[in-house]
Short mmCIF file of C-alpha atoms and ligand atoms in Angstrom, two decimals:
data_model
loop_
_atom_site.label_atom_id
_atom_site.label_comp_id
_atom_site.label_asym_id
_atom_site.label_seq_id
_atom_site.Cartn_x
_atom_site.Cartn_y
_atom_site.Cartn_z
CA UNK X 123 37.91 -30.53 -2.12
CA UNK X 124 35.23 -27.65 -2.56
CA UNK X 125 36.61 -24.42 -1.23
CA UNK X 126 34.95 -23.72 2.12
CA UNK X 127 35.44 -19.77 2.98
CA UNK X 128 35.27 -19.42 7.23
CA UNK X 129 32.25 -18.82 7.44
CA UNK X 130 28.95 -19.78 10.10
CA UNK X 131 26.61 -21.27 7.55
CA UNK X 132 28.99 -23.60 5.34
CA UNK X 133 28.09 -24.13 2.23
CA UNK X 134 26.10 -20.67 1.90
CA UNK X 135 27.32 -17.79 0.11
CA UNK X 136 28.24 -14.54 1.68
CA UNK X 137 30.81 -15.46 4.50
CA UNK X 138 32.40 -11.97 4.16
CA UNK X 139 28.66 -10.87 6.09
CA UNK X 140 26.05 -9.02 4.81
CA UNK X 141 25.96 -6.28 2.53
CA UNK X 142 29.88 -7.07 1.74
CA UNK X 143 29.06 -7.71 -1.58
CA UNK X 144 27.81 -3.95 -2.36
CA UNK X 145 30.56 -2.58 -4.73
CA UNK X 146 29.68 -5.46 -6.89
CA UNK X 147 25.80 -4.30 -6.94
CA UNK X 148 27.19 -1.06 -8.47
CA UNK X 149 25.69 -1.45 -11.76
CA UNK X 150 22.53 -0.65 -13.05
CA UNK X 151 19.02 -2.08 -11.95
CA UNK X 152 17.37 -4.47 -14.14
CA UNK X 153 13.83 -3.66 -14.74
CA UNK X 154 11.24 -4.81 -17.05
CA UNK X 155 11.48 -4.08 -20.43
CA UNK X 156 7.90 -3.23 -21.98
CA UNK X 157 7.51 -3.03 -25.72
CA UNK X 158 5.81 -0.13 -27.02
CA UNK X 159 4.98 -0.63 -30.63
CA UNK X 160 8.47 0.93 -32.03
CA UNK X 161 7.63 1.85 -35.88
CA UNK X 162 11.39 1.51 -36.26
CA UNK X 163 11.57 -1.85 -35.24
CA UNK X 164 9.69 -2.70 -37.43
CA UNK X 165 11.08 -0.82 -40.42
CA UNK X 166 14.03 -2.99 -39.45
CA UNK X 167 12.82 -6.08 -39.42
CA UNK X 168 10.28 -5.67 -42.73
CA UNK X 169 12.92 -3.89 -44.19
CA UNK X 170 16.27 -5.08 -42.61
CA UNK X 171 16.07 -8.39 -41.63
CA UNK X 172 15.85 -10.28 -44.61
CA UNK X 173 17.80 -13.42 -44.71
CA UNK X 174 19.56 -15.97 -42.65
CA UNK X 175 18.13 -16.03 -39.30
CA UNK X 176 17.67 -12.24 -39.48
CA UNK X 177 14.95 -13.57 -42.50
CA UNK X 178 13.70 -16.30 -40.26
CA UNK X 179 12.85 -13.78 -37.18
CA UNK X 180 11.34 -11.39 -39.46
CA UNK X 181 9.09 -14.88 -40.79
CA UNK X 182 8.47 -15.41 -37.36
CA UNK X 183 7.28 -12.03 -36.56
CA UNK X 184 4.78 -12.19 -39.62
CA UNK X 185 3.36 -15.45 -38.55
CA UNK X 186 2.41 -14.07 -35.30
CA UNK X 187 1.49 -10.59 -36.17
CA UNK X 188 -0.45 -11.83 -39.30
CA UNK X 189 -1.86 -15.21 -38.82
CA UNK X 190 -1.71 -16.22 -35.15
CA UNK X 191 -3.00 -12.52 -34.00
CA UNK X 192 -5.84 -12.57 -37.03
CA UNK X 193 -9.56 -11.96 -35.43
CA UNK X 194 -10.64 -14.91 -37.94
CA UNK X 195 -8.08 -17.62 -37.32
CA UNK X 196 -8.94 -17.36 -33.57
CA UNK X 197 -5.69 -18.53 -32.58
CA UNK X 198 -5.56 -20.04 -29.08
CA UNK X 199 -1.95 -19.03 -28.24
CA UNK X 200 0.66 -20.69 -25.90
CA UNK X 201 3.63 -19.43 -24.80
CA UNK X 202 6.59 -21.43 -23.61
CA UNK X 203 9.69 -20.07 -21.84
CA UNK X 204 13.41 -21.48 -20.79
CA UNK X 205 16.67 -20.10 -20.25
CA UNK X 206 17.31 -17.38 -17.81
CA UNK X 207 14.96 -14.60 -19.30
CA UNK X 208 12.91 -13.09 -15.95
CA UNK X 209 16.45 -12.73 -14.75
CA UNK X 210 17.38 -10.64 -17.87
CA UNK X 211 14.29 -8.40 -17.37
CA UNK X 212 12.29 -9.90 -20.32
CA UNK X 213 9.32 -10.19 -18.04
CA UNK X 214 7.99 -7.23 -19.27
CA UNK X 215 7.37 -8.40 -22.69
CA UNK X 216 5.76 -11.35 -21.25
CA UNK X 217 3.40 -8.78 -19.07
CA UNK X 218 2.56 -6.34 -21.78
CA UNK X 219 1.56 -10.01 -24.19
CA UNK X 220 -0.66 -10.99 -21.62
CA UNK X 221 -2.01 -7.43 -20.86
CA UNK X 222 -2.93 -7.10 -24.25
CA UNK X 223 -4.71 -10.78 -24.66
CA UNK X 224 -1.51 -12.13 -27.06
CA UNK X 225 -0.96 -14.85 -24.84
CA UNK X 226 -3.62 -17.70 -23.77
CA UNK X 227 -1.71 -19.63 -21.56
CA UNK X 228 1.95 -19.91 -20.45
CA UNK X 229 4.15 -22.59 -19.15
CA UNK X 230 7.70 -21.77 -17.72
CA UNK X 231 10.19 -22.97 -15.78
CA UNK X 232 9.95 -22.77 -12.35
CA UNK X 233 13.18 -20.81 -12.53
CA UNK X 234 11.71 -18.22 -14.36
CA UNK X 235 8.45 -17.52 -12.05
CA UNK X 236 11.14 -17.79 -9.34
CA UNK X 237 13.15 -15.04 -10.37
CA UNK X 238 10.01 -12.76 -11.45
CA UNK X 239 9.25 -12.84 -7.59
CA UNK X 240 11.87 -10.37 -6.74
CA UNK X 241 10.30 -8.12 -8.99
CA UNK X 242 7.27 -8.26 -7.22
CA UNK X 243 8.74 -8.17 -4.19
CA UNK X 244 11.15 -5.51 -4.92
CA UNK X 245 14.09 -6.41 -4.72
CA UNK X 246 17.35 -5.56 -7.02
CA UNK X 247 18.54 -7.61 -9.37
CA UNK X 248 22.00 -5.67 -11.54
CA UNK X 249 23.61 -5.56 -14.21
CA UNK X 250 27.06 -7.14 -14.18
CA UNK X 251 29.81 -9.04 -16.16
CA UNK X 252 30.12 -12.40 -16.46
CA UNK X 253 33.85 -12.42 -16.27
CA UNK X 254 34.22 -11.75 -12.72
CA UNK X 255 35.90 -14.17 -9.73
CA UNK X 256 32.99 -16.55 -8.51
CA UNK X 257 35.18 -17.44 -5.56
CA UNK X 258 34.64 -13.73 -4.29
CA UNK X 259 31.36 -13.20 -5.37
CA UNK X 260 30.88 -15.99 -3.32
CA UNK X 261 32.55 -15.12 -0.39
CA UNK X 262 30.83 -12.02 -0.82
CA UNK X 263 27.55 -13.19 -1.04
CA UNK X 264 26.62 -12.67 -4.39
CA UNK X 265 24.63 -14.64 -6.97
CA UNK X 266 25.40 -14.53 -10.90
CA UNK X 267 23.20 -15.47 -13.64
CA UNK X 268 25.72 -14.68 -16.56
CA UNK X 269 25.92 -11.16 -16.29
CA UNK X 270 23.21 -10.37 -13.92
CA UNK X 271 24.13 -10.01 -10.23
CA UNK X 272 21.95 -9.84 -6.67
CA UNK X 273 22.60 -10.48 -3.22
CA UNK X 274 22.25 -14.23 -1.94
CA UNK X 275 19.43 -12.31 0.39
CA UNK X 276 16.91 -12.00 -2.12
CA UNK X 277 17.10 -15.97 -2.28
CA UNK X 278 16.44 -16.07 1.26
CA UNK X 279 13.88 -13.46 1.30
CA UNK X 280 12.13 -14.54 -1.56
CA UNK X 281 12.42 -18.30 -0.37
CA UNK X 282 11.09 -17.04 2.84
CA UNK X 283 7.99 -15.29 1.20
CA UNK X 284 7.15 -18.49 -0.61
CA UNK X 285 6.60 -20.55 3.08
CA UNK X 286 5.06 -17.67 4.47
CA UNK X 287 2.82 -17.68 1.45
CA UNK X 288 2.59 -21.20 1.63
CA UNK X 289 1.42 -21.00 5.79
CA UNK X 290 -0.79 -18.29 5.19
CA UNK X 291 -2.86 -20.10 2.80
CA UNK X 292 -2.93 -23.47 4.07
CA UNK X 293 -3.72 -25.18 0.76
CA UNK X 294 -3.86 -29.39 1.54
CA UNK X 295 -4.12 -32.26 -1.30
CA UNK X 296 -2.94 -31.88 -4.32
CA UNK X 297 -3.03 -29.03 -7.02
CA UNK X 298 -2.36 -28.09 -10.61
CA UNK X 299 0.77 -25.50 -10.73
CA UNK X 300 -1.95 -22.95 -12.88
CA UNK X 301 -3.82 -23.35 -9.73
CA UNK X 302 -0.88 -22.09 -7.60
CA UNK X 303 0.55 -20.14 -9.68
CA UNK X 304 -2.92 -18.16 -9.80
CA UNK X 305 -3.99 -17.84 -5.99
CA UNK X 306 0.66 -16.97 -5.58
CA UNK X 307 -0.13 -13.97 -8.36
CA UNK X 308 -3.50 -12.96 -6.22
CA UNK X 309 -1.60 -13.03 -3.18
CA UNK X 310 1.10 -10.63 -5.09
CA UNK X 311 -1.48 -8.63 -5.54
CA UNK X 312 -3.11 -7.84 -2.43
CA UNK X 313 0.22 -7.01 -1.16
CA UNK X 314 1.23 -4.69 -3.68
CA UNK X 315 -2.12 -3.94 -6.16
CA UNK X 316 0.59 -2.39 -8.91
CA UNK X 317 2.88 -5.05 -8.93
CA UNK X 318 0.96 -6.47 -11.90
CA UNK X 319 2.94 -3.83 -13.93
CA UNK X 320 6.33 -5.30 -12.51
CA UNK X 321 5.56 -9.25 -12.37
CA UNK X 322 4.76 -11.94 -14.23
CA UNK X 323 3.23 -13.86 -12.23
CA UNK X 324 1.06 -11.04 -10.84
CA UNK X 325 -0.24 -10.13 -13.84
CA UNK X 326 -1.14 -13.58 -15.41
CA UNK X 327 -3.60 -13.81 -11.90
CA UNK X 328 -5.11 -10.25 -13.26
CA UNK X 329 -5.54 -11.11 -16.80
CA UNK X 330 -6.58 -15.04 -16.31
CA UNK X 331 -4.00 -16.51 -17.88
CA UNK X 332 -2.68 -20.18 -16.83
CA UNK X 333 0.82 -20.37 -15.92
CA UNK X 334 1.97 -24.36 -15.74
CA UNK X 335 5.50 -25.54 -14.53
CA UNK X 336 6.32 -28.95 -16.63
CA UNK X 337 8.82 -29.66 -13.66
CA UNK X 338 7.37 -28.38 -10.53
CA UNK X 339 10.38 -29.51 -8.27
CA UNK X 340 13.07 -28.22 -10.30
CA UNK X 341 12.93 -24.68 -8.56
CA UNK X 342 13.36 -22.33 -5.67
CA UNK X 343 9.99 -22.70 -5.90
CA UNK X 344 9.51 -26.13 -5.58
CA UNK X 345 12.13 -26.69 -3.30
CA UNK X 346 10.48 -24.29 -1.16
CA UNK X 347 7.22 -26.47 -0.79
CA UNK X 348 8.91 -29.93 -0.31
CA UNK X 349 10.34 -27.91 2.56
CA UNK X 350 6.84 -26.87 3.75
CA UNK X 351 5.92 -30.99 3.52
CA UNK X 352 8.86 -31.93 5.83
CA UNK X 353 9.03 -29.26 8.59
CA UNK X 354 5.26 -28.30 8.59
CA UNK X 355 3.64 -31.63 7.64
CA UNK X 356 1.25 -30.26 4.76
CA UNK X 357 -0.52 -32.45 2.37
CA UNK X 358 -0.07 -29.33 -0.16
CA UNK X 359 1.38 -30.90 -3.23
CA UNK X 360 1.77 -30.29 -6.45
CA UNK X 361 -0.56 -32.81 -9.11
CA UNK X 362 1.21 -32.88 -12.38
CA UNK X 363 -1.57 -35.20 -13.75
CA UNK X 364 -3.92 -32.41 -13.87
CA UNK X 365 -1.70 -29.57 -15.43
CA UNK X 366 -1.11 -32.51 -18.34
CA UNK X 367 -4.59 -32.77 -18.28
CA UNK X 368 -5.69 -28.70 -18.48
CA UNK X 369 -3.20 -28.18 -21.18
CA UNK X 370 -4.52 -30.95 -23.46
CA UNK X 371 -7.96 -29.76 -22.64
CA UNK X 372 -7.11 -25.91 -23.97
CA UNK X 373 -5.50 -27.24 -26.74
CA UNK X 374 -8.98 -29.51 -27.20
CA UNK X 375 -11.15 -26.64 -27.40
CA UNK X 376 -8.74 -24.27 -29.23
CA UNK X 377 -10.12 -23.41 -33.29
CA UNK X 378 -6.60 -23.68 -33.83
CA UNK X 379 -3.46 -23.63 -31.92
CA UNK X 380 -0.22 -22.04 -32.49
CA UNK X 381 2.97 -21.74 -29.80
CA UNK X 382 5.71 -19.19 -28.96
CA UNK X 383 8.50 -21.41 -27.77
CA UNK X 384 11.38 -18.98 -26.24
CA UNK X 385 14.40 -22.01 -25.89
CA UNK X 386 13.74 -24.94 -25.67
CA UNK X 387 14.14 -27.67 -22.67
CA UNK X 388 11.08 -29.17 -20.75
CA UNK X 389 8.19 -26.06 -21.07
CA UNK X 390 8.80 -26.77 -25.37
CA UNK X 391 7.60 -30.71 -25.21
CA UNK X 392 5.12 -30.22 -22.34
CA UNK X 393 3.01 -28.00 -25.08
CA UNK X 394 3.66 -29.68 -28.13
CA UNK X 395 2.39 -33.39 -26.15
CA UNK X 396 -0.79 -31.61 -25.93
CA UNK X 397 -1.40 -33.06 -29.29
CA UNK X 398 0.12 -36.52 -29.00
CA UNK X 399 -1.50 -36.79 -25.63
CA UNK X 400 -4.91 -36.16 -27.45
CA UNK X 401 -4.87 -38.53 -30.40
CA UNK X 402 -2.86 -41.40 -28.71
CA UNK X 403 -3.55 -41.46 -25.62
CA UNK X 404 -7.28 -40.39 -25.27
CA UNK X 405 -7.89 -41.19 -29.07
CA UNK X 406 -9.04 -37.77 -30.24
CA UNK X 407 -7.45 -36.69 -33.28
CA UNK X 408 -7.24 -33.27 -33.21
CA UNK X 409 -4.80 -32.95 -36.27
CA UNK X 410 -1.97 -30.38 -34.89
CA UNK X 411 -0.52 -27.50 -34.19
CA UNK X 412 -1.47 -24.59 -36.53
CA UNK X 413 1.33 -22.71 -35.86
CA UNK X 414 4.72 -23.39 -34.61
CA UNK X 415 7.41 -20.38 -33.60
CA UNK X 416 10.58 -21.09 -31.40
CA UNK X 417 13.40 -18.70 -30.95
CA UNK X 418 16.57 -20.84 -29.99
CA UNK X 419 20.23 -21.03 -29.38
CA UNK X 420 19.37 -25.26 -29.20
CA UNK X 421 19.92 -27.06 -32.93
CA UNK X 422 18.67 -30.15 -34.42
CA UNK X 423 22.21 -32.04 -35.15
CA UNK X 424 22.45 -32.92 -31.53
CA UNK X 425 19.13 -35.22 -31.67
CA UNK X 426 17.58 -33.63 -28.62
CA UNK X 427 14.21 -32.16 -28.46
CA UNK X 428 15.03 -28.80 -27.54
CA UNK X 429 16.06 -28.26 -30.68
CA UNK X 430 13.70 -30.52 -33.00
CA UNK X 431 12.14 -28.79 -35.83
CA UNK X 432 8.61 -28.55 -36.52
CA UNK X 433 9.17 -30.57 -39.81
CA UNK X 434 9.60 -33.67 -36.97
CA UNK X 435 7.14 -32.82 -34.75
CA UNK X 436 4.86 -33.30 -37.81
CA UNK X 437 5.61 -37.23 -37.70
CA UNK X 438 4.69 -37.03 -33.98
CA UNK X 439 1.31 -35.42 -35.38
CA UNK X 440 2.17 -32.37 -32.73
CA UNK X 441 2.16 -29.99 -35.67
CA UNK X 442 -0.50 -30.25 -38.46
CA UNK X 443 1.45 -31.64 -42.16
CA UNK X 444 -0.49 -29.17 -44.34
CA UNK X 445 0.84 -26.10 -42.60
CA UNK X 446 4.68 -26.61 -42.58
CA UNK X 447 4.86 -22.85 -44.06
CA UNK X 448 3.27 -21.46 -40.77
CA UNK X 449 6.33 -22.75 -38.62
CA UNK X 450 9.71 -20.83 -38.10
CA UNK X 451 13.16 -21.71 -35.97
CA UNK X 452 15.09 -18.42 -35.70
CA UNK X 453 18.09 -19.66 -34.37
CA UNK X 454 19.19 -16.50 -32.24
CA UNK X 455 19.30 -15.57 -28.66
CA UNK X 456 15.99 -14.77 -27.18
CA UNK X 457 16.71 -11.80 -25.11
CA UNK X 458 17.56 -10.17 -28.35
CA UNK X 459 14.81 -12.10 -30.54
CA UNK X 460 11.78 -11.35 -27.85
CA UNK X 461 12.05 -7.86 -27.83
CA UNK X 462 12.30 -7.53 -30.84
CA UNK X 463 9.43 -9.92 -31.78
CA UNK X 464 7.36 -8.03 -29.29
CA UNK X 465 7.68 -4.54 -30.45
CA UNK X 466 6.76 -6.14 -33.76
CA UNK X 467 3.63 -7.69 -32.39
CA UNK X 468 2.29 -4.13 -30.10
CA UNK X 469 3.05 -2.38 -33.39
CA UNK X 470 0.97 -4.48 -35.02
CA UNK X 471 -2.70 -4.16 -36.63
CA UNK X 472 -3.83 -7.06 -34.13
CA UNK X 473 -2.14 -5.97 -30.92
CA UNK X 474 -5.26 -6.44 -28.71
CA UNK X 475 -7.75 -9.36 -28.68
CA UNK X 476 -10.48 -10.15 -25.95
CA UNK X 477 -8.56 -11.93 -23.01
CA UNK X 478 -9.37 -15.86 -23.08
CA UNK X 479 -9.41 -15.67 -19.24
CA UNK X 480 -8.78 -19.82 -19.59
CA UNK X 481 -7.46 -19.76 -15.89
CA UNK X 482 -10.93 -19.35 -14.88
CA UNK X 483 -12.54 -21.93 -17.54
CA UNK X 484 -10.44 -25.32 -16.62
CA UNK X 485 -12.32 -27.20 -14.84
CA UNK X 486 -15.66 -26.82 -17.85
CA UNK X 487 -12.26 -27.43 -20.54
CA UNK X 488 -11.62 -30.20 -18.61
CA UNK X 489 -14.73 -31.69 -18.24
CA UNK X 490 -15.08 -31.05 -22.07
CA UNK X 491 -11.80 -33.42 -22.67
CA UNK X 492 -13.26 -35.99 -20.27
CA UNK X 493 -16.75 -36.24 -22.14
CA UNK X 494 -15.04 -36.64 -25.49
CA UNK X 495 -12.16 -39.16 -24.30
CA UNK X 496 -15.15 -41.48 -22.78
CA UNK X 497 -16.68 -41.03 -25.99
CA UNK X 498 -13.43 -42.02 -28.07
CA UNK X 499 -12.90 -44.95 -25.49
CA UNK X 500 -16.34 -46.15 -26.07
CA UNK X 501 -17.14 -45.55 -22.48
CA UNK X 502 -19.69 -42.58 -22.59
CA UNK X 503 -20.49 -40.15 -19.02
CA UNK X 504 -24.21 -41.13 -18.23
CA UNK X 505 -24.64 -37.39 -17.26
CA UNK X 506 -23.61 -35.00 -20.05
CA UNK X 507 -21.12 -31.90 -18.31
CA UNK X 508 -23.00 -29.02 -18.66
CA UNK X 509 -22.30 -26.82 -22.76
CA UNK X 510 -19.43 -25.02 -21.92
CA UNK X 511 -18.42 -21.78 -23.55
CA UNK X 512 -15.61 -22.85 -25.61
CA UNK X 513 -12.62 -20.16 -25.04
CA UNK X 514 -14.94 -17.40 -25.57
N1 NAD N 111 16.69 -21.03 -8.43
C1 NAD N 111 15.92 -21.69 -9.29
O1 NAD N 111 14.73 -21.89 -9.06
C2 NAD N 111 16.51 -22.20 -10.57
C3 NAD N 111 17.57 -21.53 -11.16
C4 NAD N 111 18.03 -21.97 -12.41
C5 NAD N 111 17.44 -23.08 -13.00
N2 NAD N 111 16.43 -23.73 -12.38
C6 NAD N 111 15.77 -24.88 -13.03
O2 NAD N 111 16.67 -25.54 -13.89
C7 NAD N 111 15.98 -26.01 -15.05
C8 NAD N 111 16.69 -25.52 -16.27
O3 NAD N 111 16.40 -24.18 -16.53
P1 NAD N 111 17.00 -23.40 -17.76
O4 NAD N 111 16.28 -22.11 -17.86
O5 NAD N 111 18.50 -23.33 -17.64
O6 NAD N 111 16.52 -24.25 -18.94
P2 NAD N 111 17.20 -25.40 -19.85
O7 NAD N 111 18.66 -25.27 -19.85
O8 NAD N 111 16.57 -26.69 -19.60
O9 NAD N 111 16.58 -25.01 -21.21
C9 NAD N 111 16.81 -23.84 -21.77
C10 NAD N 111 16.84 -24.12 -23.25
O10 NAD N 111 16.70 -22.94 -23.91
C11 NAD N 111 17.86 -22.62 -24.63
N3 NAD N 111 18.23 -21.27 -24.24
C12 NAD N 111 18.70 -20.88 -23.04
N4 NAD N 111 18.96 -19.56 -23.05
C13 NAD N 111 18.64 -19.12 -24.29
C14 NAD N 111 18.71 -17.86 -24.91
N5 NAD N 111 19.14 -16.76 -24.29
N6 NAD N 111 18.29 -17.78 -26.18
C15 NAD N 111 17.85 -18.85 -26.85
N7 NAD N 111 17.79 -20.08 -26.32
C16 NAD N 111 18.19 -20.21 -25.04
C17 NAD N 111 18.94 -23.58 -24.22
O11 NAD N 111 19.73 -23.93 -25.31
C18 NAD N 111 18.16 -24.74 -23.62
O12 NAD N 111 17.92 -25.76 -24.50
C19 NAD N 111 14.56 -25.53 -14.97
O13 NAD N 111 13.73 -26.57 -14.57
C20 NAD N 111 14.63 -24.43 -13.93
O14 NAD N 111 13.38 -24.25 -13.25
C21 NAD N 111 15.96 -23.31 -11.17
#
């Protein structure tokens, strides 16, 4: 039998009442990290990290800071994030990317956008253990991610923003998640203008950068608007055709294409099928990633895509065969990696490019995809879309 504490709501943490579970809120806040450029870092890892997966981070860090980020290779970059990292206040090296134009487009798990809410909403997240009694944390009403800890409140609070959001804007039919995730990030905004500085998802909606979720309902997020279907009988849904769809289309129109995959799990495939879904599906062979970088705990003996090298995604024809020296695995944890791999990056001779702003150009990208698929198919559009402006 589950253990049931006496409590009104059963099931829900925090029977012991509300703010019970302070002395365990005692440590530290968590608060976005932003990477600054350190000339030490990077000292350490051009000079320190030379071999094993020490070597293979410092690889990494060249292949972005040298090829990806290089004005002529006009790298169209995706980033792709799992595990628990919002939660372990690596959203600010995902801000300060963006800020500075080093990421295109981004697709996360919901999780992750989640959790980057109570940032923008302000509320505390803390640092913690993880070898504390879950039974009391429970009864006190306190969630744990590992080590961090917050009150089961900011849940409900942030769940409760998320209908209110979802009321306020009345959005019917369906709709890509870089759609939603765009017009949540504006609404973040108008609330608080500076929370772009403390959110993810905030600042992606100021810089133009798509955010996709490859499984919408597997969040706080998504839970919340299945809710908003039953009780309030919207129409609001989320399409995943068309986020399969934009994605192949940016990866279409990128010169060439290169990915930052932080874990693994479903945000790691839903890029890399951008290429498969191009050459075998709409017949347009577009010849593969350029560049391939993942930062993982996952490895390759278990057989699971998580953590499939880039040497096999070149017989899926996701990563181009001639550039096998352009890919890295650094097999380490990525809330030590990132950092790490973003001071390198804002300490770099590239650290700022023109923002892509492709959250803005989807529908032309798009269009773009659909003209050349018809034409692959043998089934050209009478009417020509009109020339877009590629990425630029
Ligand atoms: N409240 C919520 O909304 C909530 C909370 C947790 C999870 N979820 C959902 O559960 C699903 C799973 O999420 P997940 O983040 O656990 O992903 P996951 O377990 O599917 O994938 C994470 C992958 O990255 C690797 N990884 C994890 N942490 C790492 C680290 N620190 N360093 C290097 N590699 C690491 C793992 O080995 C794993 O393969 C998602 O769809 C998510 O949205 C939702």
């Amino acid at each position: 039998m589950p253990h049931r504490p006496s409590t009104d709501a059963k099931g829900a943490p925090g029977g012991r009442g509300r703010g019970a579970g302070a002395p365990y809120l005692s440590g530290k806040q968590i608060r976005y990290y932003r990477p600054r450029g350190s000339a030490d870092v990077r000292a350490l890892i051009d000079g320190g990290f030379q071999a094993f997966n020490a070597g293979r981070l410092s690889e990494a860090c060249h292949i972005f800071a040298d090829k990806m980020l290089a004005p002529e290779n006009d790298t169209t970059i995706g980033l792709t994030v799992a595990g628990a990292l919002t939660p372990a206040g690596l959203g600010g090296c995902v801000i300060e990317l963006m800020d500075r134009g080093l990421v295109d487009f981004m697709i996360s798990t919901g999780a992750n956008l989640y959790h980057d809410l109570h940032y923008a909403l302000n509320f505390s997240l803390h640092r913690g253990s993880p070898f504390l009694d879950d039974v009391e944390l429970y009864e006190h009403g306190i969630i744990r991610i590992y080590d961090v800890l917050f009150a089961a409140t900011v849940l409900l609070e942030t769940d409760q923003y998320i209908r209110d959001f979802l009321e306020r804007a009345g959005f019917e039919g369906p709709m890509s998640t870089s759609e939603f995730h765009y017009r949540l990030g504006q609404d973040l905004l108008q609330r608080t203008p500076d929370c772009a500085e403390y959110s993810v998802v905030a600042k992606a909606a100021q810089c133009g950068v798509p955010i996709y979720t490859s499984s919408p309902g597997d969040s706080s997020i998504g839970m919340n608007i299945a809710y908003h279907e039953l009780m309030n009988g919207s129409t609001f849904m989320i399409d995943p055709n068309r986020d399969v769809n934009e994605v192949c289309a940016i990866i279409l129109a990128g010169r060439q294409n290169g990915c930052v995959i932080l874990g693994g799990g479903s945000p790691k495939n839903f890029y890399l099928q951008g290429q498969p879904t191009l050459w075998e599906v709409y017949g347009i062979p577009k010849g593969g990633n350029d560049y391939f970088i993942q930062l993982t705990t996952d490895q390759v003996v278990w057989g699971g895509l998580s953590g499939a090298t880039p040497s096999e995604a070149v017989s899926w024809g996701k990563v181009n065969p001639g550039v096998l020296p352009d890919t890295v695995v650094a097999y380490c944890d990525s809330t030590i990696a990132f950092p790490l791999f973003c001071e390198y990056a804002v300490g770099s001779q590239h650290n700022r490019r023109a923002r892509r702003e492709l959250v803005h150009k989807r529908e032309a990208l798009v269009a773009d995809l659909l003209r050349q698929a018809r034409e692959a198919k043998g089934k050209p559009i009478e009417s020509e879309p009109a020339e877009i402006d590629r990425h630029r």
